[in-house]
XYZ file of C-alpha atoms in Angstrom:
726
model
C 0.026 -0.026 -0.069
C 1.489 3.093 -1.308
C 1.400 5.912 1.836
C 4.317 7.431 3.311
C 4.272 6.354 7.020
C 6.050 8.258 9.878
C 7.259 6.796 12.797
C 8.563 9.064 16.023
C 10.113 6.928 18.800
C 11.421 8.646 22.518
C 14.953 7.549 22.631
C 17.539 7.565 25.157
C 20.478 9.449 24.612
C 23.814 7.316 23.450
C 26.002 7.697 25.711
C 29.689 6.196 25.184
C 28.882 3.264 27.578
C 26.925 1.990 24.273
C 29.218 1.639 21.794
C 31.970 0.554 24.174
C 32.417 -3.283 23.375
C 31.866 -5.575 25.903
C 32.333 -9.337 26.409
C 29.767 -11.322 25.941
C 29.385 -13.781 29.019
C 28.774 -17.371 29.312
C 25.716 -17.585 30.687
C 23.756 -14.434 29.046
C 20.825 -13.612 27.345
C 21.000 -13.543 23.732
C 17.720 -12.114 23.379
C 18.040 -9.617 25.662
C 21.029 -8.370 24.172
C 21.142 -8.043 20.556
C 23.366 -5.930 18.938
C 22.390 -2.464 17.108
C 23.046 -4.237 13.648
C 21.139 -7.198 13.611
C 18.368 -5.040 15.575
C 19.080 -2.542 12.077
C 18.989 -5.501 9.905
C 15.550 -7.089 11.150
C 13.801 -3.748 11.163
C 14.786 -3.685 7.597
C 13.798 -7.059 7.018
C 10.180 -6.427 8.251
C 9.783 -2.950 6.112
C 10.974 -5.190 2.867
C 8.126 -7.931 4.359
C 5.791 -4.901 4.475
C 6.738 -3.688 0.914
C 6.337 -7.262 -0.339
C 2.868 -6.993 0.391
C 1.867 -4.044 -1.260
C 2.276 -6.170 -3.968
C 1.374 -9.289 -3.693
C -2.555 -10.587 -3.915
C -4.239 -10.694 -0.194
C -4.332 -14.590 -1.036
C -0.630 -14.912 -1.141
C -0.234 -12.276 1.741
C -2.644 -14.052 4.742
C -0.824 -17.774 3.159
C 2.703 -16.000 4.507
C 0.990 -14.375 6.893
C 0.429 -17.779 8.683
C 3.181 -19.206 7.005
C 5.361 -16.536 9.126
C 3.400 -17.070 12.485
C 4.119 -20.292 12.759
C 8.280 -18.621 12.111
C 7.386 -16.341 14.502
C 6.196 -18.065 17.487
C 10.058 -18.913 18.539
C 11.026 -15.395 18.504
C 7.732 -14.611 21.079
C 9.335 -16.294 23.905
C 12.632 -14.418 23.036
C 11.079 -11.101 23.039
C 9.346 -12.170 25.951
C 12.741 -11.852 28.113
C 14.053 -9.327 26.335
C 10.530 -7.226 28.628
C 12.309 -6.127 31.988
C 8.795 -6.106 33.487
C 5.425 -8.133 33.012
C 3.208 -7.445 30.175
C 0.187 -5.138 32.632
C 3.785 -2.989 33.807
C 4.822 -2.496 30.123
C 1.060 -1.440 28.912
C 0.504 0.260 32.411
C 3.690 2.604 31.288
C 2.879 2.210 27.840
C -0.380 3.720 28.523
C 1.126 6.453 31.393
C 3.631 7.630 28.359
C 0.771 7.828 25.433
C -1.440 9.705 28.387
C 1.373 12.262 29.026
C 2.641 12.689 25.272
C -0.263 12.269 23.109
C 0.608 11.765 19.739
C -1.685 11.498 17.102
C -2.117 8.377 16.412
C -5.737 7.450 16.342
C -5.574 9.305 12.661
C -6.056 6.178 9.864
C -2.963 5.591 8.039
C -4.071 6.038 4.244
C -4.254 10.286 5.179
C -1.143 11.761 3.717
C -1.196 14.859 5.765
C -0.404 13.431 9.433
C 2.316 16.354 10.668
C 3.465 19.215 8.665
C 6.404 18.692 10.728
C 7.839 16.412 9.399
C 11.475 16.478 7.639
C 12.135 16.781 4.482
C 13.494 13.325 4.456
C 9.486 11.678 4.439
C 8.516 15.073 2.141
C 10.974 13.770 -0.369
C 10.119 9.684 0.159
C 5.934 11.281 -0.647
C 7.087 13.176 -3.820
C 8.930 9.999 -4.796
C 6.261 7.339 -4.138
C 3.538 9.275 -5.204
C 5.296 9.106 -8.928
C 6.804 5.438 -9.026
C 3.436 3.890 -8.058
C 3.869 2.359 -11.433
C 7.458 1.222 -10.473
C 8.884 -0.586 -7.743
C 12.488 -0.343 -8.617
C 12.633 3.016 -8.858
C 10.668 3.769 -5.559
C 13.405 2.099 -3.720
C 15.902 3.886 -5.704
C 13.940 7.205 -4.193
C 13.637 5.968 -0.917
C 16.758 5.034 -1.026
C 18.548 8.546 -1.456
C 16.367 10.170 1.178
C 17.978 7.317 2.655
C 20.905 8.724 2.169
C 19.777 12.332 2.360
C 19.889 11.540 6.398
C 22.634 12.457 8.772
C 24.325 9.244 10.079
C 24.161 9.810 13.417
C 20.031 9.890 13.164
C 20.136 6.459 13.066
C 18.170 4.695 16.475
C 20.013 2.975 18.787
C 17.456 0.108 19.561
C 15.692 -0.597 16.691
C 15.474 -3.762 17.499
C 12.957 -2.678 19.780
C 10.735 -1.167 16.445
C 9.855 -5.042 15.034
C 10.886 -8.678 15.940
C 10.962 -10.149 12.769
C 12.691 -13.979 11.742
C 15.469 -14.474 9.994
C 15.502 -18.440 9.878
C 13.463 -18.852 6.654
C 15.687 -15.704 5.172
C 18.866 -16.696 6.371
C 20.041 -17.353 2.853
C 18.918 -14.285 1.899
C 20.428 -11.880 3.777
C 23.742 -13.460 3.395
C 23.546 -11.936 -0.102
C 22.390 -8.348 1.563
C 25.217 -5.730 2.054
C 25.711 -2.825 4.178
C 23.701 -0.456 2.195
C 20.217 0.869 3.209
C 17.368 -1.239 2.368
C 14.800 -0.318 0.529
C 11.347 0.829 2.743
C 9.125 3.415 2.522
C 10.223 3.940 6.994
C 11.515 7.239 7.953
C 12.411 7.453 11.757
C 12.999 10.367 13.496
C 15.431 10.382 17.074
C 13.893 12.936 19.177
C 16.679 14.205 21.053
C 16.035 13.807 24.952
C 16.640 16.037 27.216
C 18.814 16.185 30.309
C 16.575 15.399 33.231
C 17.158 12.996 36.571
C 14.503 10.106 35.200
C 13.242 9.086 31.289
C 9.219 9.973 32.383
C 8.556 10.533 28.685
C 7.562 7.636 26.174
C 6.086 7.740 22.299
C 3.453 5.518 21.303
C 4.837 3.119 18.535
C 3.320 3.484 15.198
C 0.531 1.254 14.728
C 2.377 0.247 11.740
C 4.860 -1.635 14.116
C 2.248 -2.977 16.241
C 0.375 -4.560 13.400
C -2.946 -2.755 13.702
C -2.326 -1.602 9.710
C -0.913 -4.555 8.648
C -4.052 -5.737 5.911
C -7.637 -5.108 6.503
C -8.293 -8.585 8.134
C -5.577 -8.305 11.162
C -7.004 -6.813 14.346
C -4.858 -8.205 16.564
C -3.351 -4.651 17.221
C -6.296 -2.985 17.957
C -6.363 -3.962 21.447
C -3.373 -2.171 22.100
C -4.237 0.709 20.691
C -7.717 1.235 22.254
C -6.013 0.468 26.143
C -7.165 3.318 28.164
C -4.940 4.717 30.442
C -4.076 3.496 34.251
C -2.307 5.274 36.999
C 0.337 3.912 38.186
C 1.842 6.247 41.202
C 5.340 7.254 40.270
C 8.703 5.510 42.341
C 10.270 6.896 44.798
C 14.330 8.655 43.987
C 16.654 6.803 43.009
C 19.439 7.277 45.048
C 22.962 8.654 43.210
C 24.709 6.319 44.489
C 21.909 2.799 42.633
C 21.907 5.205 39.615
C 26.619 4.978 39.440
C 26.109 1.361 40.315
C 23.270 0.590 37.699
C 25.616 2.766 35.404
C 28.552 0.433 36.108
C 27.121 -2.826 35.547
C 25.927 -1.901 32.471
C 28.562 -0.973 31.198
C 30.515 -4.104 32.356
C 27.560 -6.703 31.510
C 28.540 -8.351 27.800
C 27.472 -7.404 24.620
C 24.813 -10.160 22.483
C 27.067 -11.092 19.688
C 26.336 -9.430 16.465
C 23.610 -11.094 13.997
C 25.560 -12.225 10.409
C 25.281 -9.731 7.896
C 23.714 -10.596 4.668
C 25.624 -10.949 1.463
C 25.386 -8.159 -0.510
C 25.045 -10.059 -3.211
C 21.908 -11.906 -2.479
C 19.158 -9.896 -3.652
C 16.590 -8.520 -0.675
C 13.130 -9.916 -1.078
C 10.164 -8.271 1.150
C 8.130 -10.327 2.291
C 4.951 -8.896 3.466
C 4.438 -9.697 6.871
C 1.061 -11.994 8.183
C -1.338 -10.460 10.147
C -1.281 -12.906 13.516
C 3.074 -12.381 12.929
C 2.603 -8.350 12.898
C 0.386 -9.003 16.552
C 2.385 -11.409 17.530
C 5.254 -9.021 17.487
C 6.122 -7.758 20.842
C 6.501 -3.973 21.227
C 9.628 -2.237 20.936
C 10.982 -2.108 24.687
C 11.454 1.522 25.610
C 13.106 2.141 29.272
C 10.626 2.852 31.717
C 9.588 5.597 33.826
C 10.831 5.450 37.074
C 8.123 5.504 39.554
C 7.973 7.865 42.276
C 5.932 6.691 46.033
C 6.101 10.138 48.136
C 4.088 10.928 51.375
C 3.743 14.522 52.444
C 6.916 15.586 54.357
C 6.552 18.316 57.102
C 7.641 21.821 56.188
C 11.787 21.940 56.362
C 13.849 24.105 58.187
C 15.248 27.439 56.251
C 18.494 25.798 55.342
C 17.443 22.235 54.998
C 15.316 23.930 51.826
C 17.838 25.779 50.303
C 19.688 22.940 50.413
C 17.114 21.049 48.726
C 16.060 23.834 46.180
C 19.710 24.075 45.344
C 20.092 20.258 45.197
C 23.425 20.421 47.692
C 22.225 17.785 50.884
C 22.321 20.270 54.077
C 25.417 19.151 55.815
C 24.917 16.352 58.665
C 24.040 18.347 62.418
C 27.057 18.639 64.589
C 26.373 20.863 67.508
C 28.870 23.869 66.355
C 26.357 23.760 63.506
C 23.305 24.004 64.748
C 25.150 26.832 67.209
C 26.237 28.698 64.220
C 22.538 27.953 62.173
C 20.922 28.660 65.487
C 23.076 32.654 65.891
C 22.293 33.528 62.471
C 18.756 33.583 62.644
C 17.833 35.093 65.983
C 20.389 37.466 65.536
C 18.834 39.970 63.177
C 15.554 39.240 64.996
C 17.057 40.479 68.468
C 19.029 43.276 66.491
C 15.575 44.329 65.347
C 13.979 44.127 68.794
C 16.615 46.169 70.091
C 16.438 49.176 67.668
C 12.614 49.398 67.667
C 13.439 49.631 71.525
C 16.065 52.449 71.374
C 13.563 54.162 68.710
C 11.196 53.706 71.157
C 13.357 55.404 74.829
C 14.269 58.016 72.945
C 10.821 59.154 71.631
C 9.487 58.095 75.556
C 8.578 61.589 77.000
C 10.998 62.778 79.801
C 10.128 61.641 83.636
C 9.040 65.597 85.385
C 11.806 66.535 87.556
C 10.872 66.519 91.498
C 12.327 68.798 94.275
C 13.958 66.445 96.524
C 14.718 67.858 99.734
C 18.045 66.614 101.336
C 18.199 68.338 104.434
C 17.526 67.014 108.049
C 13.583 67.560 107.016
C 13.049 68.850 111.019
C 15.007 70.906 113.815
C 14.688 71.219 117.365
C 15.083 74.385 119.411
C 17.779 74.060 122.075
C 16.545 74.794 125.810
C 14.916 71.362 127.095
C 11.643 71.287 127.549
C 8.760 73.657 127.923
C 7.187 74.443 130.969
C 4.043 76.619 131.460
C 2.267 76.880 134.305
C -0.887 75.550 133.572
C -3.127 75.712 136.187
C -4.525 72.466 138.463
C -8.052 73.031 137.507
C -10.005 73.274 134.755
C -8.859 73.170 131.075
C -7.211 75.167 128.551
C -4.751 75.484 125.690
C -2.007 77.767 124.240
C -1.172 78.468 121.175
C 1.375 80.493 118.572
C -0.319 81.104 115.201
C 1.168 79.823 112.322
C 3.493 77.625 114.386
C 1.635 75.597 116.731
C 0.430 73.963 120.167
C 2.671 75.343 123.237
C 1.007 72.967 125.137
C -2.332 72.258 126.935
C -3.695 70.836 130.747
C -6.995 69.464 131.518
C -9.842 66.946 130.344
C -10.412 68.757 126.868
C -13.862 67.966 127.220
C -17.165 70.056 125.956
C -18.104 72.346 128.818
C -20.248 75.979 129.243
C -18.259 78.751 128.434
C -21.252 81.681 129.063
C -20.512 84.755 127.856
C -17.519 83.527 125.351
C -20.059 82.572 123.319
C -19.788 85.885 122.099
C -16.773 86.019 120.165
C -19.090 83.093 117.529
C -21.546 86.192 117.638
C -19.328 88.791 116.440
C -17.991 86.537 114.154
C -21.024 85.651 112.084
C -22.183 89.675 112.313
C -19.234 90.329 110.926
C -18.443 87.577 108.301
C -21.836 88.615 106.845
C -21.673 92.137 107.380
C -17.643 93.234 106.963
C -16.418 96.251 108.441
C -12.783 98.110 106.696
C -11.203 100.428 107.988
C -13.093 103.272 109.268
C -16.344 101.896 108.995
C -19.268 101.570 111.434
C -21.690 99.868 109.789
C -25.329 100.212 109.149
C -27.437 102.319 111.646
C -29.477 99.323 113.772
C -32.906 100.632 115.726
C -33.469 99.289 119.147
C -36.622 97.482 119.495
C -38.753 96.996 122.516
C -37.007 93.312 123.438
C -33.793 95.382 123.644
C -35.327 97.961 125.667
C -37.118 95.568 128.500
C -33.874 93.424 128.479
C -31.751 96.066 129.320
C -33.128 96.111 132.618
C -32.342 92.355 133.946
C -30.712 92.509 137.101
C -28.952 89.447 137.115
C -27.422 89.414 133.254
C -24.788 91.976 132.094
C -26.782 94.442 129.458
C -26.590 97.678 127.905
C -28.847 100.591 128.715
C -30.158 100.898 125.154
C -33.748 102.713 124.896
C -35.981 101.944 122.514
C -36.154 104.331 118.826
C -32.515 104.719 118.916
C -30.076 103.938 116.767
C -26.974 102.516 116.965
C -23.783 101.812 114.535
C -22.644 98.411 113.806
C -20.003 98.723 114.974
C -21.013 100.618 118.106
C -22.904 97.527 118.978
C -19.631 95.394 118.554
C -18.219 97.328 121.296
C -21.353 97.292 123.635
C -21.464 93.506 123.089
C -17.919 92.649 123.497
C -16.393 94.905 125.961
C -19.692 95.166 128.867
C -20.125 91.199 127.360
C -24.014 92.898 127.256
C -26.491 90.370 126.700
C -29.430 92.147 125.075
C -27.427 93.340 122.393
C -26.591 90.103 121.499
C -30.155 89.196 121.029
C -30.722 92.302 119.243
C -27.488 91.811 116.671
C -28.804 87.840 115.988
C -32.481 89.141 115.519
C -31.117 91.748 113.403
C -28.949 89.273 110.868
C -31.149 86.450 110.743
C -34.337 87.615 111.576
C -35.083 85.745 114.650
C -32.485 84.537 117.333
C -33.452 80.107 116.431
C -32.296 80.969 113.222
C -28.859 83.265 113.917
C -28.091 80.090 116.787
C -28.744 77.860 113.387
C -25.815 80.369 111.414
C -23.715 80.091 114.594
C -23.760 76.032 114.722
C -22.953 75.868 110.799
C -20.465 78.520 111.286
C -18.265 76.389 113.873
C -19.008 73.010 111.938
C -17.080 75.103 108.704
C -14.330 76.234 110.927
C -13.815 72.415 112.448
C -14.734 73.219 115.320
C -15.912 69.578 116.166
C -17.174 69.289 119.648
C -18.586 72.853 119.832
C -22.557 73.503 120.448
C -24.493 76.677 120.414
C -27.853 77.581 121.762
C -28.348 80.566 121.777
C -26.403 83.777 121.098
C -25.353 85.483 124.525
C -24.268 82.134 126.210
C -26.586 82.777 129.105
C -27.854 78.915 128.794
C -25.124 75.844 129.886
C -26.663 73.649 126.839
C -23.650 76.403 125.156
C -20.858 74.078 125.725
C -17.109 73.745 123.806
C -13.726 72.894 124.357
C -10.597 74.957 124.100
C -9.241 73.807 120.851
C -12.023 74.719 119.425
C -12.481 78.286 121.153
C -8.466 78.892 119.472
C -9.481 77.237 116.173
C -12.484 80.618 116.276
C -10.153 82.969 117.998
C -7.490 82.380 115.063
C -10.551 83.174 112.575
C -11.783 86.043 114.299
C -8.670 87.573 115.075
C -8.560 88.244 111.599
C -10.773 91.219 111.512
C -8.790 94.098 111.616
C -12.286 95.762 113.699
C -12.619 92.777 116.104
C -8.606 93.220 117.110
C -8.903 96.928 117.708
C -12.436 96.480 119.690
C -11.506 93.623 122.317
C -7.702 95.634 123.225
C -9.788 98.069 124.188
C -9.931 98.561 128.222
C -12.856 100.750 128.177
C -15.460 102.465 125.294
C -17.706 105.969 125.781
C -20.860 105.334 123.705
C -23.047 107.990 122.751
C -26.531 107.593 124.124
C -25.328 105.872 127.042
C -23.901 107.588 130.236
C -20.622 107.228 131.520
C -17.932 104.979 130.158
C -18.373 101.446 130.376
C -15.064 99.613 131.282
C -13.719 96.307 129.760
C -13.975 93.296 132.540
C -10.614 92.169 130.741
C -8.592 93.986 132.639
C -5.264 92.427 131.980
C -5.605 94.277 129.324
C -3.233 97.057 130.167
C -0.463 94.845 130.344
C 2.051 94.618 128.082
C 1.531 92.950 125.186
C -1.756 91.642 125.998
C -4.785 92.289 123.712
C -7.340 90.017 125.158
C -10.221 88.898 123.201
C -13.142 87.945 125.410
C -13.951 86.785 129.162
C -16.897 84.774 130.840
C -18.106 83.683 133.971
C -21.344 81.716 135.386
C -22.179 79.548 138.288
C -22.016 76.295 135.786
C -18.966 77.401 133.844
C -16.506 79.077 136.751
C -14.336 81.926 135.189
C -13.568 82.290 131.377
C -10.873 84.130 130.005
C -9.951 83.688 125.752
C -7.358 85.928 124.894
C -4.454 87.105 122.979
C -1.287 88.123 123.199
C 2.266 89.521 121.412
C 5.895 89.212 121.418
C 8.534 90.581 119.392
C 10.680 87.463 117.785
C 13.108 89.285 115.381
C 11.659 92.710 115.034
C 8.365 91.091 114.015
C 5.027 90.530 115.947
C 4.034 87.444 117.004
C 0.588 86.435 118.373
C 0.162 84.230 121.453
C -3.729 82.714 121.627
C -4.633 80.907 124.736
C -7.611 80.057 126.579
C -8.688 79.449 130.519
C -11.517 77.676 131.312
C -13.723 76.558 134.495
C -11.407 78.604 137.579
C -13.651 77.889 139.697
C -11.229 77.483 143.099
C -13.291 81.137 144.660
C -16.835 81.488 146.671
C -17.599 84.027 144.720
C -18.676 84.650 140.814
C -16.642 87.609 140.021
C -13.636 86.170 141.693
C -13.923 82.731 139.735
C -13.633 85.270 136.607
C -10.695 86.868 138.160
C -8.999 83.866 138.750
C -9.112 82.994 135.163
C -7.419 86.101 134.586
C -4.830 85.971 136.835
C -4.219 82.139 135.336
C -3.923 83.464 131.747
C -1.744 86.139 132.349
C 0.934 83.724 133.957
C 0.546 81.528 130.667
C 0.693 84.648 128.335
C 4.327 85.896 130.147
C 6.087 82.869 130.497
C 4.917 82.388 127.071
C 6.324 85.433 125.626
C 9.584 84.452 127.699
C 9.642 81.341 125.774
C 8.917 82.074 122.215
C 12.309 82.684 120.375
C 13.884 82.380 116.737
C 16.590 80.085 115.936
C 18.251 79.703 112.022
C 17.663 76.975 110.589
C 18.652 77.499 107.259
C 21.779 79.072 106.168
C 22.360 81.324 102.679
C 24.071 79.136 100.132
C 23.890 75.498 102.669
C 22.594 72.420 99.968
C 18.824 71.731 101.279
C 17.735 69.411 98.123
C 18.023 68.227 94.523
C 16.202 67.912 91.211
C 16.033 64.557 90.319
C 15.140 64.052 86.732
C 13.184 60.567 87.442
C 16.357 58.905 85.089
C 19.172 59.421 88.218
C 20.093 62.429 87.135
C 20.866 64.491 90.144
C 21.705 69.113 90.549
C 21.835 70.343 94.488
C 19.508 73.451 94.490
C 20.978 75.792 97.556
C 18.971 78.673 99.574
C 18.837 82.256 98.738
C 19.183 83.337 102.307
C 18.899 82.625 106.270
C 15.686 81.544 107.123
C 15.006 81.341 110.850
C 12.047 79.983 112.348
C 9.991 80.833 115.274
C 9.972 78.339 118.343
C 10.042 77.713 121.857
C 13.021 75.041 124.044
C 12.078 71.723 122.628
C 10.002 72.353 120.030
C 10.575 70.205 116.610
C 9.564 72.027 113.356
C 9.283 70.396 110.205
C 11.041 72.028 106.636
C 9.446 71.844 103.606
C 11.073 71.923 99.543
C 8.698 72.845 97.296
C 8.010 74.080 93.871
C 6.305 77.167 94.690
C 3.534 76.916 92.176
C 6.397 76.431 89.016
C 6.688 74.089 87.391
C 10.339 72.091 87.973
C 12.116 72.430 84.412
C 14.459 69.584 82.627
C 17.480 72.377 81.747
C 18.365 75.584 83.392
C 21.739 77.588 84.998
C 23.271 77.545 88.127
C 21.966 80.199 89.902
C 17.457 80.248 88.771
C 15.292 79.731 91.172
C 13.507 76.396 91.080
C 11.084 76.180 94.327
C 11.767 77.581 97.916
C 11.874 76.175 101.328
C 9.675 76.599 104.099
C 8.962 76.269 108.272
C 5.379 76.226 109.371
C 2.138 77.340 108.351
C 0.041 79.879 107.621
C 0.736 83.653 109.627
C 3.609 81.671 110.806
C 5.412 80.267 107.944
C 8.318 81.528 106.578
C 10.560 80.845 103.818
C 13.232 81.048 101.892
C 14.141 80.228 97.402
C 16.387 77.822 96.120
C 17.884 78.315 93.021
C 20.234 76.131 90.784
C 23.546 74.939 92.576
C 24.762 73.984 89.414
C 23.559 73.876 85.554
C 20.856 71.265 84.890
C 21.016 69.512 82.071
C 18.720 66.474 80.654
C 18.889 63.007 80.707
C 22.171 61.408 78.013
C 21.186 58.826 75.697
C 22.297 55.795 77.502
C 19.484 56.646 80.465
C 17.305 57.358 78.035
C 18.237 54.114 76.300
C 18.727 52.081 80.235
C 15.582 53.917 81.280
C 13.223 50.671 82.545
C 10.098 52.598 84.708
C-alpha cells in the first residue's frame, strides 16, 4: 500500500558505554543483549516484507502471514525474555506515556497529511512514492536517496525494539544483503532527550509497527491501541549511589553477539508479514519510567529547604553547626528588637523632675523642754499662731463657756456684714425687746432704749466690752430675723471652722447648754482675729458710746499689761471663770501672736473672784509664753538643702538664697518643706536659677526662703534614656 508513514520514537541518548565493546558472558541472554546491527537488519527485513505485501495478492499475503506466524513463534518467547517487566506493567507504562505525550495515533494510516512538521526526508519520500507507483525499482531508488540524505547519527540505537521478525527462513537471502540501506517506506526520527534525572516520557509506537495497519484482516493490534490509561504512582527517587551502580553494571555487562550480515550479492526479497505475525511481534522495549511514591513531608528548616532547592544536601548536624545556625537566625531578630526598643526609648517623654529635700527634715530648738504654769483645775490650751501648740492641760472636753459665746456672735456678724478701716457699718434701731431685756438685774446688759439707733461697730463694742446680753440678742434678730435662725448660723460657722466639739444654743451664752472645748475656741480665735475691727475692739480697756451715760469699762483688766490684747471673758455658776485671750511678742523685729484660753476656774467663793482667777492664771501663761517664744536659724544662706531628681538617676543640687529662721520655743521640733513654689520644675537650667522654696511653719507663722540651682541642670543623656525601665 503506497502511503507515507512517519514513525516517531523517543530514544535514550547514546552514551559512551553504549558504544564500548563488551565481552559476552557464558550465561548471558542473547535475545536481551542484541547488537544494534542485528536490530537494524531485522527492522529492514520487516520493512521489506511490508513492501512486498503491497505487490502480492491478498491470498498470498494471508498464506505468508500464516506461514510467518509459525516462524515467529520461537521469537515471541525470546522477545518475552527481553522485556524487563510483566506485560501489565509494560502496558501501564506505555499507556501512561501515551497519556503524557498524546501523539496523534488515532488518525487512519491512509491519510497523507499526518504532520506538517515532518523532515525533508519524509517529504522527499512522499514525492518519490507518488511518482513511482508503477515501478517498484524507481520507488526503492527514491527511498534510498531520502535515506542517504539523513545524517548517520540519526540512526536509532535501539532499532531492534521497533520490530521483531524471524530471520530463520530468510537466512540465505540476508547473506547476500550488503550494508547499504534497505529500501523501505519508513522514516524514523530520533527525538533528542533533554538532560533530565530520569526518563519519564515515552511516545506510543505507530500502528504500522504494532500490527494494527498490516492488512484489512489484521486486528490483533487493535486491543493495544484501544487500551486506556491506568494511573500508577511514581516510584521513589533512586539515590545517586544506586544510579551509579546501575550504570557501572550496564557498562560491565557483556554485549550480545552481532548477527551475521547478509551477503551483498543476494537481493533482498521483501516478504509481507502476516497479520498474526504482526500481532505477535512484541512492542519495542522502552526505558521504563522511574516511579515515585512520595508521602507528604513536614516543612523543612530554612537551610534544609535551601539545600534541597539548590540540589545540595545539608551538612550533617553537629552541635557547632546547630549553634551557628541558631545564631544566624536569631541575631537579626534580636537586632531588630533592640533597634525598635532604642527608638521607643528615645521618643518616650521624660519623667517630670522632682524637688527632693536632702537636708534634715526637722529642726529641734534647744533649751530643754517647755514648762508653762498651767492651772491645776479646769482646762485650757496655748498656741503660737502659724507655729503650733505650746501645750494643753485639763480634760479637753466640751464644757459651758458662758459669755465667751459672744465671740462666735461677733464672728458671724462680721462675716455677714464685714467692716473695713474706719467704717462703722449700717445703723440699727433698738427694738422694744432689747429695751426691756436691758433692765434685767441678773445679766450683764447695756442701757439702750427703744427708738435709739446705733451703728454696727457701736453695737459690737457694747457686745464685747461690757458683754451685754440684750445687744447680742438684738444683733441676732437683725442679722437672721430671729434668734433661733441665728443660732443655726452659729453652729454652721462652727462646723466650717472645724469646731467639732462645740454646740451653740443661744447668741449670748447665758444657757448652760452652749458648750465647747479649748481647742475649738482657739480655732475660732484664729479666725476672728483676722478682722481688724475686731482686734481693735477687744484691745480697748474701756469705751464711751453716745446715748449711754458714763464710760464703759472692759471686764478684762489685764489689757493694760504689756503685750496683752485680750479677747473675751465669761463667767457663770456652771461655767466658772473663763478667759479667751490674745497676746503679742516681738521676735526678730516682728510681732508674733500668742493665743490661749483658760476654762473652768472655780477655786473661789464668788463668781467675780472666779473670773478674776481665770484672768490671773491666763496672765501667768502669757508672761511665760512671751518669754519662751524665740527664733533660731534653721537654714543658712548657700546651704544645700535638696536636689532636682530628673527621674533617670540625675541629681542637680539646690541651695537656699537667704538665711531662714524659725519661730519656736525650747524643745519645739519644726519641719522643713521643699516645694516648687507653684511653678513646674524645669528639665534644663543654669546655675542660680530659682526653682522652688524651702519653708517652715504654716499660716501666719510660716517663713520661707527661695532655692536656686547650684550647678547647671541638663537633660538626661542617650545612655540614661536607653536604659530606663520605669
